[in-house]
Amino acid sequence: SMVDWQPYFSATPVPTPAAQADVAKAVEQAKAPLREDVQKLLAERQGQAPEQDVIDIGDDGNTAFGPILVVSDVPPSSTAGTYTVSFAINALKEWSPPADGKPAFFPFASNTSSGWFCVDQRDPAQPIVFIDFNYDPDEQGAITPVAPDVATMLAKLHY
């Protein structure tokens, strides 16, 4: 099933596709090779959210999905400013300190309330997980598996 995407920030126009240089700058913050499908998603869908905005996570949970985080420069004072990869990486660093010099998690989408969808960089397979800030990092429920890749993740979206 196809996903229907809409711009999420009406007040701050976010360019799509993103400039390749902006994607590269975001990826640099991963301090590790970042999976291609996530790079493509950031490039094509930054600042957009799917109409099918619920996703099943873990064994029996679900949460909201979207928007895709922004890699382009946006005014920090704008709503979009708190939905940038840079903002999320900095917040995650405090929550879960970097391992081996690279952030443990690379954020690429929000659920607009309690957390971010991230690439788990601690795992060589780089699966997609959901990080819930309502929990401490070592608590049950803090890190929930979502999907092995972007295609599988998008196929799990529903109304």
PDB file of C-alpha atoms in Angstrom:
ATOM      1  CA  SER A   1       0.000   0.000   0.000  1.00  0.00           C
ATOM      2  CA  MET A   2       1.279   3.447  -0.867  1.00  0.00           C
ATOM      3  CA  VAL A   3       1.869   6.035   1.801  1.00  0.00           C
ATOM      4  CA  ASP A   4       0.258   9.455   1.270  1.00  0.00           C
ATOM      5  CA  TRP A   5       2.616  12.210   2.423  1.00  0.00           C
ATOM      6  CA  GLN A   6       1.695  15.788   3.388  1.00  0.00           C
ATOM      7  CA  PRO A   7       3.822  18.785   4.440  1.00  0.00           C
ATOM      8  CA  TYR A   8       3.755  19.002   8.251  1.00  0.00           C
ATOM      9  CA  PHE A   9       4.984  22.569   8.840  1.00  0.00           C
ATOM     10  CA  SER A  10       2.636  24.977   7.116  1.00  0.00           C
ATOM     11  CA  ALA A  11       4.343  28.074   8.541  1.00  0.00           C
ATOM     12  CA  THR A  12       7.899  27.013   7.640  1.00  0.00           C
ATOM     13  CA  PRO A  13       8.328  25.816   4.067  1.00  0.00           C
ATOM     14  CA  VAL A  14      10.721  22.857   4.075  1.00  0.00           C
ATOM     15  CA  PRO A  15      12.271  22.027   0.699  1.00  0.00           C
ATOM     16  CA  THR A  16      11.690  18.582  -0.782  1.00  0.00           C
ATOM     17  CA  PRO A  17      13.709  16.937  -1.949  1.00  0.00           C
ATOM     18  CA  ALA A  18      16.357  18.135   0.482  1.00  0.00           C
ATOM     19  CA  ALA A  19      19.647  19.363  -0.955  1.00  0.00           C
ATOM     20  CA  GLN A  20      22.150  16.492  -1.045  1.00  0.00           C
ATOM     21  CA  ALA A  21      24.601  18.656   0.946  1.00  0.00           C
ATOM     22  CA  ASP A  22      22.037  19.006   3.764  1.00  0.00           C
ATOM     23  CA  VAL A  23      21.483  15.248   3.865  1.00  0.00           C
ATOM     24  CA  ALA A  24      25.264  14.735   3.941  1.00  0.00           C
ATOM     25  CA  LYS A  25      25.602  17.207   6.821  1.00  0.00           C
ATOM     26  CA  ALA A  26      22.960  15.319   8.830  1.00  0.00           C
ATOM     27  CA  VAL A  27      24.538  11.955   8.057  1.00  0.00           C
ATOM     28  CA  GLU A  28      27.905  13.281   9.242  1.00  0.00           C
ATOM     29  CA  GLN A  29      26.366  13.591  12.705  1.00  0.00           C
ATOM     30  CA  ALA A  30      25.853   9.813  12.756  1.00  0.00           C
ATOM     31  CA  LYS A  31      29.661   9.496  12.932  1.00  0.00           C
ATOM     32  CA  ALA A  32      29.201   6.144  11.172  1.00  0.00           C
ATOM     33  CA  PRO A  33      27.959   4.921   7.793  1.00  0.00           C
ATOM     34  CA  LEU A  34      24.184   5.454   7.861  1.00  0.00           C
ATOM     35  CA  ARG A  35      21.833   3.045   6.123  1.00  0.00           C
ATOM     36  CA  GLU A  36      20.928   4.209   2.605  1.00  0.00           C
ATOM     37  CA  ASP A  37      17.162   3.830   2.962  1.00  0.00           C
ATOM     38  CA  VAL A  38      17.125   6.273   5.890  1.00  0.00           C
ATOM     39  CA  GLN A  39      19.236   8.763   3.921  1.00  0.00           C
ATOM     40  CA  LYS A  40      16.771   8.470   1.021  1.00  0.00           C
ATOM     41  CA  LEU A  41      13.790   8.973   3.353  1.00  0.00           C
ATOM     42  CA  LEU A  42      15.355  12.133   4.837  1.00  0.00           C
ATOM     43  CA  ALA A  43      16.127  13.461   1.356  1.00  0.00           C
ATOM     44  CA  GLU A  44      12.699  12.795  -0.117  1.00  0.00           C
ATOM     45  CA  ARG A  45      10.375  13.327   2.837  1.00  0.00           C
ATOM     46  CA  GLN A  46      11.938  15.783   5.305  1.00  0.00           C
ATOM     47  CA  GLY A  47       9.255  17.873   7.024  1.00  0.00           C
ATOM     48  CA  GLN A  48       6.470  15.616   5.776  1.00  0.00           C
ATOM     49  CA  ALA A  49       4.125  13.278   7.631  1.00  0.00           C
ATOM     50  CA  PRO A  50       2.106  10.346   6.318  1.00  0.00           C
ATOM     51  CA  GLU A  51      -1.687  10.417   6.302  1.00  0.00           C
ATOM     52  CA  GLN A  52      -1.466   6.875   7.714  1.00  0.00           C
ATOM     53  CA  ASP A  53       0.027   8.201  10.932  1.00  0.00           C
ATOM     54  CA  VAL A  54      -0.117   5.238  13.330  1.00  0.00           C
ATOM     55  CA  ILE A  55       2.530   2.512  13.463  1.00  0.00           C
ATOM     56  CA  ASP A  56       2.617  -0.773  15.340  1.00  0.00           C
ATOM     57  CA  ILE A  57       5.765  -1.201  17.421  1.00  0.00           C
ATOM     58  CA  GLY A  58       7.128  -3.973  19.640  1.00  0.00           C
ATOM     59  CA  ASP A  59       4.877  -6.957  20.271  1.00  0.00           C
ATOM     60  CA  ASP A  60       1.551  -5.238  20.820  1.00  0.00           C
ATOM     61  CA  GLY A  61       2.078  -1.495  21.045  1.00  0.00           C
ATOM     62  CA  ASN A  62       1.576   1.401  18.675  1.00  0.00           C
ATOM     63  CA  THR A  63       2.417   5.085  18.506  1.00  0.00           C
ATOM     64  CA  ALA A  64       1.979   8.061  16.209  1.00  0.00           C
ATOM     65  CA  PHE A  65       4.393   8.343  13.275  1.00  0.00           C
ATOM     66  CA  GLY A  66       5.678  11.534  11.669  1.00  0.00           C
ATOM     67  CA  PRO A  67       6.937  13.962  10.689  1.00  0.00           C
ATOM     68  CA  ILE A  68      10.231  12.929   9.100  1.00  0.00           C
ATOM     69  CA  LEU A  69      12.929  15.099  10.695  1.00  0.00           C
ATOM     70  CA  VAL A  70      14.372  18.074   8.813  1.00  0.00           C
ATOM     71  CA  VAL A  71      17.970  18.176   7.550  1.00  0.00           C
ATOM     72  CA  SER A  72      17.805  21.592   5.847  1.00  0.00           C
ATOM     73  CA  ASP A  73      18.463  24.824   7.748  1.00  0.00           C
ATOM     74  CA  VAL A  74      15.243  26.166   9.260  1.00  0.00           C
ATOM     75  CA  PRO A  75      14.786  29.077  11.691  1.00  0.00           C
ATOM     76  CA  PRO A  76      15.477  27.682  15.197  1.00  0.00           C
ATOM     77  CA  SER A  77      12.492  29.689  16.450  1.00  0.00           C
ATOM     78  CA  SER A  78      10.115  27.990  13.998  1.00  0.00           C
ATOM     79  CA  THR A  79       8.090  24.909  14.890  1.00  0.00           C
ATOM     80  CA  ALA A  80      10.289  22.987  12.479  1.00  0.00           C
ATOM     81  CA  GLY A  81      13.363  23.955  14.545  1.00  0.00           C
ATOM     82  CA  THR A  82      12.611  21.300  17.173  1.00  0.00           C
ATOM     83  CA  TYR A  83      12.035  18.729  14.431  1.00  0.00           C
ATOM     84  CA  THR A  84      15.544  18.757  12.984  1.00  0.00           C
ATOM     85  CA  VAL A  85      18.021  15.884  13.052  1.00  0.00           C
ATOM     86  CA  SER A  86      20.505  18.149  14.909  1.00  0.00           C
ATOM     87  CA  PHE A  87      18.021  19.011  17.669  1.00  0.00           C
ATOM     88  CA  ALA A  88      17.073  15.362  18.164  1.00  0.00           C
ATOM     89  CA  ILE A  89      20.680  14.141  18.172  1.00  0.00           C
ATOM     90  CA  ASN A  90      21.600  16.618  20.896  1.00  0.00           C
ATOM     91  CA  ALA A  91      18.620  15.617  23.038  1.00  0.00           C
ATOM     92  CA  LEU A  92      19.396  11.920  22.564  1.00  0.00           C
ATOM     93  CA  LYS A  93      23.064  12.412  23.517  1.00  0.00           C
ATOM     94  CA  GLU A  94      21.982  13.547  26.976  1.00  0.00           C
ATOM     95  CA  TRP A  95      19.544  10.667  27.274  1.00  0.00           C
ATOM     96  CA  SER A  96      21.939   7.992  26.033  1.00  0.00           C
ATOM     97  CA  PRO A  97      25.621   8.981  25.888  1.00  0.00           C
ATOM     98  CA  PRO A  98      27.509   8.105  22.684  1.00  0.00           C
ATOM     99  CA  ALA A  99      29.222   4.725  22.485  1.00  0.00           C
ATOM    100  CA  ASP A 100      32.533   4.303  20.607  1.00  0.00           C
ATOM    101  CA  GLY A 101      32.430   8.004  19.753  1.00  0.00           C
ATOM    102  CA  LYS A 102      29.217   7.680  17.754  1.00  0.00           C
ATOM    103  CA  PRO A 103      25.657   8.413  18.895  1.00  0.00           C
ATOM    104  CA  ALA A 104      23.975   5.183  20.002  1.00  0.00           C
ATOM    105  CA  PHE A 105      20.861   6.237  18.076  1.00  0.00           C
ATOM    106  CA  PHE A 106      20.407   8.258  14.883  1.00  0.00           C
ATOM    107  CA  PRO A 107      16.964   9.946  14.848  1.00  0.00           C
ATOM    108  CA  PHE A 108      15.060  10.427  11.578  1.00  0.00           C
ATOM    109  CA  ALA A 109      11.372  10.787  12.500  1.00  0.00           C
ATOM    110  CA  SER A 110       9.227  11.944  15.427  1.00  0.00           C
ATOM    111  CA  ASN A 111       5.996  10.781  17.014  1.00  0.00           C
ATOM    112  CA  THR A 112       5.399  14.490  17.940  1.00  0.00           C
ATOM    113  CA  SER A 113       5.131  13.816  21.652  1.00  0.00           C
ATOM    114  CA  SER A 114       7.380  11.450  23.548  1.00  0.00           C
ATOM    115  CA  GLY A 115      10.072  10.264  21.235  1.00  0.00           C
ATOM    116  CA  TRP A 116      11.899   9.539  18.002  1.00  0.00           C
ATOM    117  CA  PHE A 117      12.251   6.793  15.459  1.00  0.00           C
ATOM    118  CA  CYS A 118      15.953   6.018  15.205  1.00  0.00           C
ATOM    119  CA  VAL A 119      18.537   3.791  13.622  1.00  0.00           C
ATOM    120  CA  ASP A 120      20.077   1.716  16.433  1.00  0.00           C
ATOM    121  CA  GLN A 121      23.774   2.263  15.736  1.00  0.00           C
ATOM    122  CA  ARG A 122      24.830  -0.102  18.526  1.00  0.00           C
ATOM    123  CA  ASP A 123      23.729  -2.995  16.286  1.00  0.00           C
ATOM    124  CA  PRO A 124      25.695  -3.664  13.050  1.00  0.00           C
ATOM    125  CA  ALA A 125      22.385  -4.489  11.286  1.00  0.00           C
ATOM    126  CA  GLN A 126      21.171  -0.937  12.097  1.00  0.00           C
ATOM    127  CA  PRO A 127      17.526  -1.848  12.831  1.00  0.00           C
ATOM    128  CA  ILE A 128      14.893   0.847  13.337  1.00  0.00           C
ATOM    129  CA  VAL A 129      13.728   1.390  16.912  1.00  0.00           C
ATOM    130  CA  PHE A 130      11.439   3.797  18.726  1.00  0.00           C
ATOM    131  CA  ILE A 131      12.968   5.711  21.632  1.00  0.00           C
ATOM    132  CA  ASP A 132      10.467   6.842  24.274  1.00  0.00           C
ATOM    133  CA  PHE A 133      11.683   9.746  26.400  1.00  0.00           C
ATOM    134  CA  ASN A 134       9.056   8.997  29.055  1.00  0.00           C
ATOM    135  CA  TYR A 135      11.436   6.277  30.232  1.00  0.00           C
ATOM    136  CA  ASP A 136      15.027   6.184  31.437  1.00  0.00           C
ATOM    137  CA  PRO A 137      17.344   4.455  28.920  1.00  0.00           C
ATOM    138  CA  ASP A 138      17.595   1.244  30.939  1.00  0.00           C
ATOM    139  CA  GLU A 139      13.859   0.937  31.657  1.00  0.00           C
ATOM    140  CA  GLN A 140      11.601  -1.587  29.942  1.00  0.00           C
ATOM    141  CA  GLY A 141       9.740   0.307  27.218  1.00  0.00           C
ATOM    142  CA  ALA A 142      12.467   2.862  26.550  1.00  0.00           C
ATOM    143  CA  ILE A 143      13.683   1.251  23.323  1.00  0.00           C
ATOM    144  CA  THR A 144      11.124  -0.644  21.235  1.00  0.00           C
ATOM    145  CA  PRO A 145      11.846  -2.549  18.008  1.00  0.00           C
ATOM    146  CA  VAL A 146      10.038  -1.170  14.943  1.00  0.00           C
ATOM    147  CA  ALA A 147      11.425  -2.752  11.764  1.00  0.00           C
ATOM    148  CA  PRO A 148      14.588  -4.068  10.111  1.00  0.00           C
ATOM    149  CA  ASP A 149      14.399  -1.425   7.356  1.00  0.00           C
ATOM    150  CA  VAL A 150      12.448   1.574   6.024  1.00  0.00           C
ATOM    151  CA  ALA A 151      10.285  -0.405   3.563  1.00  0.00           C
ATOM    152  CA  THR A 152       9.084  -2.742   6.326  1.00  0.00           C
ATOM    153  CA  MET A 153       8.493   0.235   8.623  1.00  0.00           C
ATOM    154  CA  LEU A 154       6.412   2.128   6.045  1.00  0.00           C
ATOM    155  CA  ALA A 155       4.374  -1.011   5.317  1.00  0.00           C
ATOM    156  CA  LYS A 156       3.338  -1.042   9.004  1.00  0.00           C
ATOM    157  CA  LEU A 157       1.733   2.418   8.856  1.00  0.00           C
ATOM    158  CA  HIS A 158      -2.061   2.579   9.195  1.00  0.00           C
ATOM    159  CA  TYR A 159      -4.900   4.946  10.114  1.00  0.00           C
TER     160      TYR A 159
END
